[in-house]
CSV table of C-alpha atoms and ligand atoms in Angstrom, one decimal:
chain,number,residue,atom,x,y,z
Y,1,MET,CA,7.8,22.2,17.8
Y,2,THR,CA,8.6,23.0,14.1
Y,3,GLU,CA,6.3,24.8,11.7
Y,4,ALA,CA,5.5,23.9,8.1
Y,5,ASP,CA,3.3,25.3,5.4
Y,6,VAL,CA,2.0,22.0,4.2
Y,7,GLY,CA,2.6,18.6,5.9
Y,8,ILE,CA,2.1,15.5,3.8
Y,9,VAL,CA,1.7,12.2,5.6
Y,10,GLY,CA,2.6,9.3,3.3
Y,11,GLY,CA,5.2,9.0,0.6
Y,12,GLY,CA,3.3,6.7,-1.8
Y,13,PRO,CA,2.3,7.9,-5.3
Y,14,ALA,CA,-0.3,10.3,-3.9
Y,15,GLY,CA,2.0,12.0,-1.4
Y,16,ILE,CA,4.8,12.2,-3.9
Y,17,ALA,CA,2.7,13.8,-6.6
Y,18,ALA,CA,1.3,16.3,-4.1
Y,19,ALA,CA,4.8,17.2,-2.9
Y,20,ILE,CA,6.2,17.7,-6.4
Y,21,GLN,CA,3.3,19.9,-7.4
Y,22,LEU,CA,3.5,22.0,-4.2
Y,23,ALA,CA,7.2,22.4,-4.4
Y,24,ARG,CA,7.0,23.5,-8.0
Y,25,ALA,CA,4.5,26.2,-6.9
Y,26,GLY,CA,6.9,27.4,-4.3
Y,27,HIS,CA,5.3,26.1,-1.1
Y,28,GLN,CA,7.2,24.9,1.9
Y,29,VAL,CA,6.5,21.2,2.1
Y,30,THR,CA,7.4,18.6,4.7
Y,31,LEU,CA,6.7,15.0,3.6
Y,32,PHE,CA,6.6,12.2,6.3
Y,33,GLU,CA,7.1,8.6,5.3
Y,34,ARG,CA,7.4,5.9,7.9
Y,35,ASN,CA,8.6,3.1,5.7
Y,36,ARG,CA,9.6,3.2,2.0
Y,37,LEU,CA,9.0,6.0,-0.4
Y,38,GLY,CA,6.8,4.6,-3.1
Y,39,GLY,CA,4.3,2.9,-0.7
Y,40,LEU,CA,2.3,0.0,-2.0
Y,41,LEU,CA,3.5,0.4,-5.6
Y,42,TRP,CA,6.7,-1.5,-4.7
Y,43,ASN,CA,4.5,-4.6,-4.8
Y,44,ALA,CA,3.1,-4.2,-8.3
Y,45,ASN,CA,4.4,-6.9,-10.7
Y,46,LEU,CA,3.7,-5.0,-13.9
Y,47,VAL,CA,1.9,-1.7,-14.2
Y,48,GLU,CA,0.3,-1.6,-17.6
Y,49,ASN,CA,-2.3,1.1,-17.1
Y,50,TYR,CA,-0.1,4.1,-16.2
Y,51,PRO,CA,0.3,6.2,-19.3
Y,52,GLY,CA,3.8,6.7,-20.6
Y,53,PHE,CA,5.1,3.2,-20.4
Y,54,PRO,CA,4.1,1.1,-23.4
Y,55,GLY,CA,4.5,-2.5,-22.5
Y,56,GLY,CA,4.2,-1.6,-18.8
Y,57,ILE,CA,6.7,-0.9,-16.1
Y,58,ARG,CA,7.5,-2.9,-13.0
Y,59,GLY,CA,6.3,-1.3,-9.7
Y,60,PRO,CA,9.8,-0.9,-8.2
Y,61,GLN,CA,11.0,0.8,-11.4
Y,62,LEU,CA,8.2,3.2,-11.4
Y,63,VAL,CA,8.8,4.0,-7.8
Y,64,ARG,CA,12.5,4.7,-8.5
Y,65,ARG,CA,11.5,7.2,-11.2
Y,66,MET,CA,9.0,8.9,-8.9
Y,67,VAL,CA,11.5,9.1,-6.0
Y,68,GLU,CA,14.2,10.5,-8.3
Y,69,GLN,CA,11.8,13.2,-9.5
Y,70,LEU,CA,10.7,13.9,-5.9
Y,71,ARG,CA,14.3,14.3,-4.7
Y,72,SER,CA,15.0,16.9,-7.5
Y,73,HIS,CA,12.7,19.3,-5.8
Y,74,ASP,CA,13.2,21.6,-2.8
Y,75,LEU,CA,11.3,20.0,0.1
Y,76,LEU,CA,11.9,18.5,3.5
Y,77,LEU,CA,11.7,14.7,3.4
Y,78,LEU,CA,11.4,13.1,6.9
Y,79,HIS,CA,11.7,9.3,7.3
Y,80,ARG,CA,9.4,9.3,10.3
Y,81,ALA,CA,6.0,7.9,11.3
Y,82,VAL,CA,3.3,10.4,12.2
Y,83,VAL,CA,1.8,8.8,15.3
Y,84,ALA,CA,-1.0,11.3,15.9
Y,85,MET,CA,-2.7,14.4,14.5
Y,86,ARG,CA,-4.6,17.0,16.5
Y,87,GLU,CA,-5.7,20.6,16.3
Y,88,GLN,CA,-3.6,23.3,17.9
Y,89,ASP,CA,-3.8,27.1,17.8
Y,90,GLY,CA,-5.6,27.2,14.5
Y,91,GLY,CA,-3.3,24.7,12.8
Y,92,LEU,CA,-2.9,20.9,12.7
Y,93,LEU,CA,-0.2,19.3,14.7
Y,94,LEU,CA,1.5,16.2,13.4
Y,95,GLU,CA,3.2,14.3,16.1
Y,96,THR,CA,6.2,12.1,15.6
Y,97,GLU,CA,8.3,10.2,18.1
Y,98,SER,CA,10.9,13.0,17.8
Y,99,GLY,CA,8.6,16.0,18.0
Y,100,GLY,CA,5.6,17.8,16.7
Y,101,TRP,CA,5.1,19.7,13.4
Y,102,LYS,CA,2.5,22.4,13.3
Y,103,CYS,CA,1.1,22.7,9.7
Y,104,GLU,CA,-1.3,25.2,8.2
Y,105,THR,CA,-2.5,22.5,5.9
Y,106,VAL,CA,-2.2,18.7,6.1
Y,107,ILE,CA,-2.5,16.2,3.2
Y,108,LEU,CA,-3.2,12.7,4.4
Y,109,ALA,CA,-2.0,10.1,1.9
Y,110,THR,CA,-1.6,7.2,4.2
Y,111,GLY,CA,-3.0,4.5,1.8
Y,112,THR,CA,-4.4,1.3,3.1
Y,113,ARG,CA,-3.6,-1.5,5.6
Y,114,ALA,CA,-3.8,-5.2,4.8
Y,115,VAL,CA,-6.6,-7.1,6.4
Y,116,ARG,CA,-5.2,-9.8,8.6
Y,117,ILE,CA,-6.9,-13.1,9.2
Y,118,ARG,CA,-6.5,-15.5,12.1
Y,119,LEU,CA,-4.2,-18.4,11.2
Y,120,PRO,CA,-5.3,-21.5,13.1
Y,121,GLY,CA,-2.3,-22.9,15.0
Y,122,LEU,CA,-0.2,-19.7,14.8
Y,123,GLU,CA,-0.7,-17.6,17.9
Y,124,GLU,CA,1.7,-14.9,16.7
Y,125,PRO,CA,2.4,-15.2,13.0
Y,126,SER,CA,6.2,-14.7,12.6
Y,127,PRO,CA,7.0,-11.8,10.2
Y,128,ALA,CA,9.8,-14.0,8.8
Y,129,TYR,CA,7.2,-16.4,7.4
Y,130,VAL,CA,3.9,-14.6,7.0
Y,131,HIS,CA,3.5,-11.6,4.8
Y,132,THR,CA,0.7,-9.3,3.7
Y,133,ASP,CA,2.6,-8.0,0.7
Y,134,VAL,CA,5.6,-9.1,-1.3
Y,135,VAL,CA,8.1,-6.3,-1.2
Y,136,GLU,CA,10.2,-8.1,1.3
Y,137,LEU,CA,10.1,-11.3,-0.8
Y,138,LEU,CA,11.3,-10.0,-4.1
Y,139,ALA,CA,14.8,-11.2,-3.6
Y,140,GLU,CA,13.7,-14.8,-2.7
Y,141,ARG,CA,14.7,-17.6,-5.0
Y,142,THR,CA,13.6,-21.2,-5.3
Y,143,ARG,CA,11.2,-20.9,-2.4
Y,144,ALA,CA,7.8,-22.6,-2.0
Y,145,ILE,CA,5.3,-19.9,-1.4
Y,146,ALA,CA,1.6,-20.2,-0.5
Y,147,VAL,CA,-0.7,-17.3,-1.3
Y,148,ILE,CA,-4.2,-17.1,0.3
Y,149,GLY,CA,-6.7,-15.0,-1.7
Y,150,ALA,CA,-8.4,-14.8,-5.1
Y,151,GLY,CA,-8.4,-11.2,-6.1
Y,152,ASP,CA,-6.1,-9.0,-8.2
Y,153,ALA,CA,-3.5,-8.8,-5.4
Y,154,ALA,CA,-3.3,-12.6,-4.9
Y,155,PHE,CA,-2.7,-13.2,-8.6
Y,156,ASP,CA,-0.4,-10.2,-9.1
Y,157,TYR,CA,1.7,-11.4,-6.0
Y,158,ALA,CA,1.8,-14.9,-7.4
Y,159,LEU,CA,3.0,-13.7,-10.9
Y,160,ASN,CA,5.6,-11.6,-9.2
Y,161,LEU,CA,6.9,-14.3,-6.9
Y,162,ALA,CA,6.8,-17.0,-9.6
Y,163,ARG,CA,9.6,-15.2,-11.5
Y,164,ALA,CA,11.9,-17.2,-9.2
Y,165,ASN,CA,9.9,-19.4,-6.9
Y,166,THR,CA,7.0,-21.9,-7.0
Y,167,VAL,CA,3.7,-20.5,-5.8
Y,168,THR,CA,0.3,-22.0,-5.0
Y,169,ILE,CA,-2.8,-19.7,-4.9
Y,170,ASN,CA,-5.3,-20.9,-2.4
Y,171,ASN,CA,-8.9,-19.8,-2.8
Y,172,ARG,CA,-11.3,-21.0,-0.1
Y,173,GLY,CA,-14.3,-20.6,-2.6
Y,174,THR,CA,-14.6,-20.9,-6.3
Y,175,ARG,CA,-15.0,-17.3,-7.3
Y,176,VAL,CA,-12.0,-15.6,-8.8
Y,177,ARG,CA,-12.1,-11.8,-8.5
Y,178,CYS,CA,-9.2,-10.7,-10.7
Y,179,LEU,CA,-8.7,-9.3,-14.1
Y,180,PRO,CA,-9.0,-12.0,-16.8
Y,181,LEU,CA,-5.5,-11.3,-18.1
Y,182,LEU,CA,-4.0,-12.0,-14.6
Y,183,TRP,CA,-5.9,-15.2,-14.4
Y,184,GLU,CA,-4.8,-16.3,-17.9
Y,185,ARG,CA,-1.1,-15.5,-17.1
Y,186,ALA,CA,-1.3,-17.4,-13.8
Y,187,GLU,CA,-3.0,-20.4,-15.4
Y,188,GLN,CA,-0.3,-20.6,-18.1
Y,189,HIS,CA,2.6,-20.1,-15.7
Y,190,PRO,CA,4.6,-23.3,-15.1
Y,191,ARG,CA,5.4,-22.4,-11.5
Y,192,ILE,CA,1.9,-21.3,-10.3
Y,193,ARG,CA,-0.7,-23.7,-9.1
Y,194,TYR,CA,-4.2,-22.5,-8.5
Y,195,ARG,CA,-6.4,-24.5,-6.0
Y,196,GLU,CA,-10.0,-23.7,-5.1
Y,197,ARG,CA,-12.2,-24.8,-2.2
Y,198,THR,CA,-9.0,-24.9,-0.3
Y,199,THR,CA,-9.0,-23.8,3.3
Y,200,LEU,CA,-6.1,-23.5,5.7
Y,201,VAL,CA,-6.9,-25.6,8.8
Y,202,ARG,CA,-3.6,-25.4,10.6
Y,203,ALA,CA,-0.2,-23.7,10.4
Y,204,THR,CA,2.8,-24.6,12.4
Y,205,ALA,CA,6.1,-22.6,12.4
Y,206,GLY,CA,9.2,-24.8,12.4
Y,207,GLU,CA,12.7,-23.6,12.5
Y,208,ARG,CA,13.0,-22.9,8.8
Y,209,HIS,CA,9.6,-23.6,7.3
Y,210,LEU,CA,5.9,-23.5,7.9
Y,211,ARG,CA,3.9,-26.7,8.0
Y,212,LEU,CA,0.5,-25.9,6.4
Y,213,SER,CA,-2.5,-28.2,6.6
Y,214,TRP,CA,-5.2,-27.6,4.0
Y,215,ARG,CA,-8.6,-29.0,3.4
Y,216,ASN,CA,-10.8,-29.2,0.3
Y,217,GLN,CA,-14.1,-31.0,-0.2
Y,218,LEU,CA,-12.3,-34.3,-0.7
Y,219,ARG,CA,-9.4,-34.5,1.7
Y,220,GLU,CA,-7.0,-32.9,4.1
Y,221,TRP,CA,-3.3,-32.8,3.6
Y,222,THR,CA,-0.1,-31.2,5.0
Y,223,GLU,CA,2.7,-29.6,3.1
Y,224,THR,CA,5.7,-27.4,3.8
Y,225,ALA,CA,6.0,-23.8,2.6
Y,226,ASP,CA,8.8,-21.3,3.0
Y,227,ARG,CA,6.5,-18.4,3.1
Y,228,LEU,CA,2.8,-17.6,3.4
Y,229,VAL,CA,1.3,-14.5,1.8
Y,230,LEU,CA,-2.1,-13.2,2.8
Y,231,ALA,CA,-3.9,-11.3,0.1
Y,232,VAL,CA,-7.4,-11.1,1.6
Y,233,GLY,CA,-8.1,-7.4,1.2
Y,234,ARG,CA,-7.1,-4.0,2.3
Y,235,GLN,CA,-8.8,-1.2,4.2
Y,236,PRO,CA,-8.1,2.6,4.4
Y,237,ASP,CA,-5.4,3.5,6.9
Y,238,ASN,CA,-7.4,6.0,9.0
Y,239,ALA,CA,-5.4,5.8,12.1
Y,240,LEU,CA,-4.6,9.5,12.2
Y,241,LEU,CA,-8.3,10.4,12.2
Y,242,ALA,CA,-9.1,9.0,15.6
Y,243,GLY,CA,-10.4,11.9,17.7
Y,244,PHE,CA,-12.0,13.8,14.8
Y,245,SER,CA,-15.7,13.6,14.3
Y,246,ASP,CA,-17.0,13.2,10.7
Y,247,ALA,CA,-18.5,16.7,11.0
Y,248,ARG,CA,-15.2,18.2,12.1
Y,249,LEU,CA,-13.4,16.5,9.3
Y,250,ALA,CA,-15.9,17.8,6.8
Y,251,GLU,CA,-15.3,21.4,8.2
Y,252,LEU,CA,-11.5,21.1,7.9
Y,253,GLU,CA,-11.8,19.8,4.4
Y,254,ARG,CA,-14.2,22.6,3.3
Y,255,ALA,CA,-11.8,25.1,4.8
Y,256,GLY,CA,-8.9,23.6,2.8
Y,257,ARG,CA,-7.0,22.7,5.9
Y,258,LEU,CA,-7.1,19.0,5.5
Y,259,TYR,CA,-7.1,16.8,2.4
Y,260,ARG,CA,-7.5,13.0,2.2
Y,261,ILE,CA,-6.2,11.6,-1.0
Y,262,GLY,CA,-5.2,8.5,-2.9
Y,263,ASP,CA,-6.0,4.9,-1.8
Y,264,LEU,CA,-7.0,6.2,1.6
Y,265,ALA,CA,-10.0,8.0,0.1
Y,266,ASN,CA,-10.7,6.1,-3.1
Y,267,GLY,CA,-12.7,3.1,-1.9
Y,268,SER,CA,-12.3,0.3,-4.4
Y,269,PHE,CA,-10.8,2.7,-7.0
Y,270,ARG,CA,-7.2,2.0,-5.9
Y,271,GLN,CA,-4.9,2.9,-8.8
Y,272,THR,CA,-1.6,4.7,-9.1
Y,273,SER,CA,-2.9,7.1,-11.7
Y,274,LEU,CA,-5.9,8.1,-9.5
Y,275,SER,CA,-3.6,8.6,-6.4
Y,276,VAL,CA,-1.3,10.8,-8.5
Y,277,ALA,CA,-4.2,12.8,-9.8
Y,278,ASP,CA,-5.5,13.3,-6.3
Y,279,GLY,CA,-2.1,14.6,-5.2
Y,280,VAL,CA,-1.9,17.1,-8.0
Y,281,ARG,CA,-5.5,18.2,-7.5
Y,282,ALA,CA,-5.0,18.8,-3.7
Y,283,ALA,CA,-1.8,20.7,-4.4
Y,284,MET,CA,-3.4,22.9,-7.0
Y,285,ASP,CA,-6.3,23.6,-4.6
Y,286,ILE,CA,-3.9,24.6,-1.8
Y,287,HIS,CA,-2.1,26.9,-4.2
Y,288,ALA,CA,-5.3,28.5,-5.5
Y,289,ARG,CA,-6.5,29.2,-1.9
Y,290,ALA,CA,-3.1,30.6,-0.9
Y,291,GLU,CA,-3.2,33.0,-3.9
Y,292,ARG,CA,-6.8,34.1,-3.1
Y,293,ASN,CA,-5.8,34.7,0.5
Y,294,SER,CA,-2.7,36.8,-0.4
Y,295,ARG,CA,-4.9,38.9,-2.7
Y,296,CYS,CA,-7.3,39.6,0.1
Y,297,LYS,CA,-4.5,40.8,2.5
G,301,LIG,C1,-0.1,-6.2,-6.0
G,301,LIG,C2,-0.5,-4.9,-6.4
G,301,LIG,C3,-0.5,-4.5,-7.7
G,301,LIG,C4,-0.8,-3.3,-8.2
G,301,LIG,N1,-0.8,-3.0,-9.5
G,301,LIG,C5,-1.2,-1.8,-9.9
G,301,LIG,C6,-1.2,-1.5,-11.3
G,301,LIG,O1,-0.9,-2.3,-12.1
G,301,LIG,N2,-1.7,-0.3,-11.7
G,301,LIG,C7,-2.0,0.7,-10.8
G,301,LIG,O2,-2.4,1.8,-11.2
G,301,LIG,N3,-2.0,0.5,-9.5
G,301,LIG,C8,-1.6,-0.8,-9.0
G,301,LIG,N4,-1.6,-1.0,-7.7
G,301,LIG,C9,-2.2,0.0,-6.7
G,301,LIG,C10,-1.1,1.0,-6.3
G,301,LIG,O3,0.0,0.5,-5.8
G,301,LIG,C11,-1.8,2.0,-5.3
G,301,LIG,O4,-3.0,2.5,-5.9
G,301,LIG,C12,-0.9,3.1,-5.0
G,301,LIG,O5,0.3,2.7,-4.4
G,301,LIG,C13,-1.7,4.0,-3.9
G,301,LIG,O6,-0.9,5.1,-3.6
G,301,LIG,P1,-1.1,6.0,-2.3
G,301,LIG,O7,0.0,7.0,-2.3
G,301,LIG,O8,-2.5,6.4,-2.3
G,301,LIG,O9,-1.0,4.9,-1.1
G,301,LIG,P2,0.2,3.9,-0.7
G,301,LIG,O10,1.0,3.5,-1.9
G,301,LIG,O11,-0.4,2.9,0.1
G,301,LIG,O12,1.2,4.8,0.1
G,301,LIG,C14,0.8,5.2,1.5
G,301,LIG,C15,2.1,5.6,2.2
G,301,LIG,O13,1.8,6.2,3.4
G,301,LIG,C16,2.8,5.7,4.4
G,301,LIG,N5,2.2,6.0,5.7
G,301,LIG,C17,1.0,5.5,6.2
G,301,LIG,N6,0.7,6.0,7.4
G,301,LIG,C18,1.8,6.8,7.7
G,301,LIG,C19,2.1,7.5,8.9
G,301,LIG,N7,1.3,7.5,10.0
G,301,LIG,N8,3.3,8.2,8.9
G,301,LIG,C20,4.1,8.2,7.8
G,301,LIG,N9,3.9,7.5,6.7
G,301,LIG,C21,2.7,6.8,6.7
G,301,LIG,C22,3.0,4.3,4.1
G,301,LIG,O14,4.1,3.8,4.6
G,301,LIG,C23,3.0,4.3,2.5
G,301,LIG,O15,4.3,4.5,2.0
G,301,LIG,C24,-1.2,-2.3,-7.2
G,301,LIG,C25,-1.2,-2.6,-5.9
G,301,LIG,C26,-0.8,-3.9,-5.5
G,301,LIG,C27,-0.8,-4.2,-4.0
């Protein structure tokens, strides 16, 4: 078992911001990321609401800048999944496949997980064809891609993928829940088609394509798609909280031993700037408590 002052789980914008702020203040930080540093932000087509980038910045470009800044600080970065968290000897133990890390304080910045829906006809959706985000698809060219959903993510994914592919957005209802400017851009885009009252009735995976059967109020038809992207919502990734009661979580948070930050904790207010702000705030709180404790000793 290894010991750390502060363990941060999740290397998206929230975890990165917390790590930078803590490292600047001289804390010993270990940051765990199971996948890609930058988290969900890799998927953002054009971030236009993060101050400092007039005209906006593409998600991957913003991630690269954040990661470069992170790497310029003295901290331990582990490309590992934390598979469980539990209390041990007055600390919190973060367990990974290759050992445990006992931390005085843990920041959970695990973000959200995509909601999955059952796809009629596909018992086990092949990850090669069915996606819940677009980061793996950004290099695709001249593909036919079907998106299911009608919110910001569905439209943002479509605009991103339509840079080099043709995209249909399929809404099973008639209500569109995205920013008007995303709707307008999609509506005007020559390679995006929006269809409403369109429900997937069957999907079949072939050797190289998917066969998708759709239904609207008038007819049923089948077409081929290279990829299917599900954008039907996200929920907080609370997996590491299993085993903790709400009351115990509240106690740990009051004592400054556990912080939940970013998209994990922000309900529908899921924005990069808010995640970054949460990370900085948690780090400042940890630092202020450490200062108070050292004065009391
Ligand atoms: C299509 C799209 C467009 C967007 N556009 C914008 C925009 O224009 N402006 C804006 O402000 N925001 C935008 N966002 C939202 C923004 O991406 C998120 O608000 C932000 O990424 C949240 O940061 P986070 O660090 O809280 O969580 P995440 O970015 O989700 O990061 C969480 C990280 O934790 C890791 N993790 C989870 N569990 C574990 C574990 N057990 N062990 C180790 N690592 C773990 C994950 O792999 C992930 O890297 C967009 C999002 C999407 C999907």
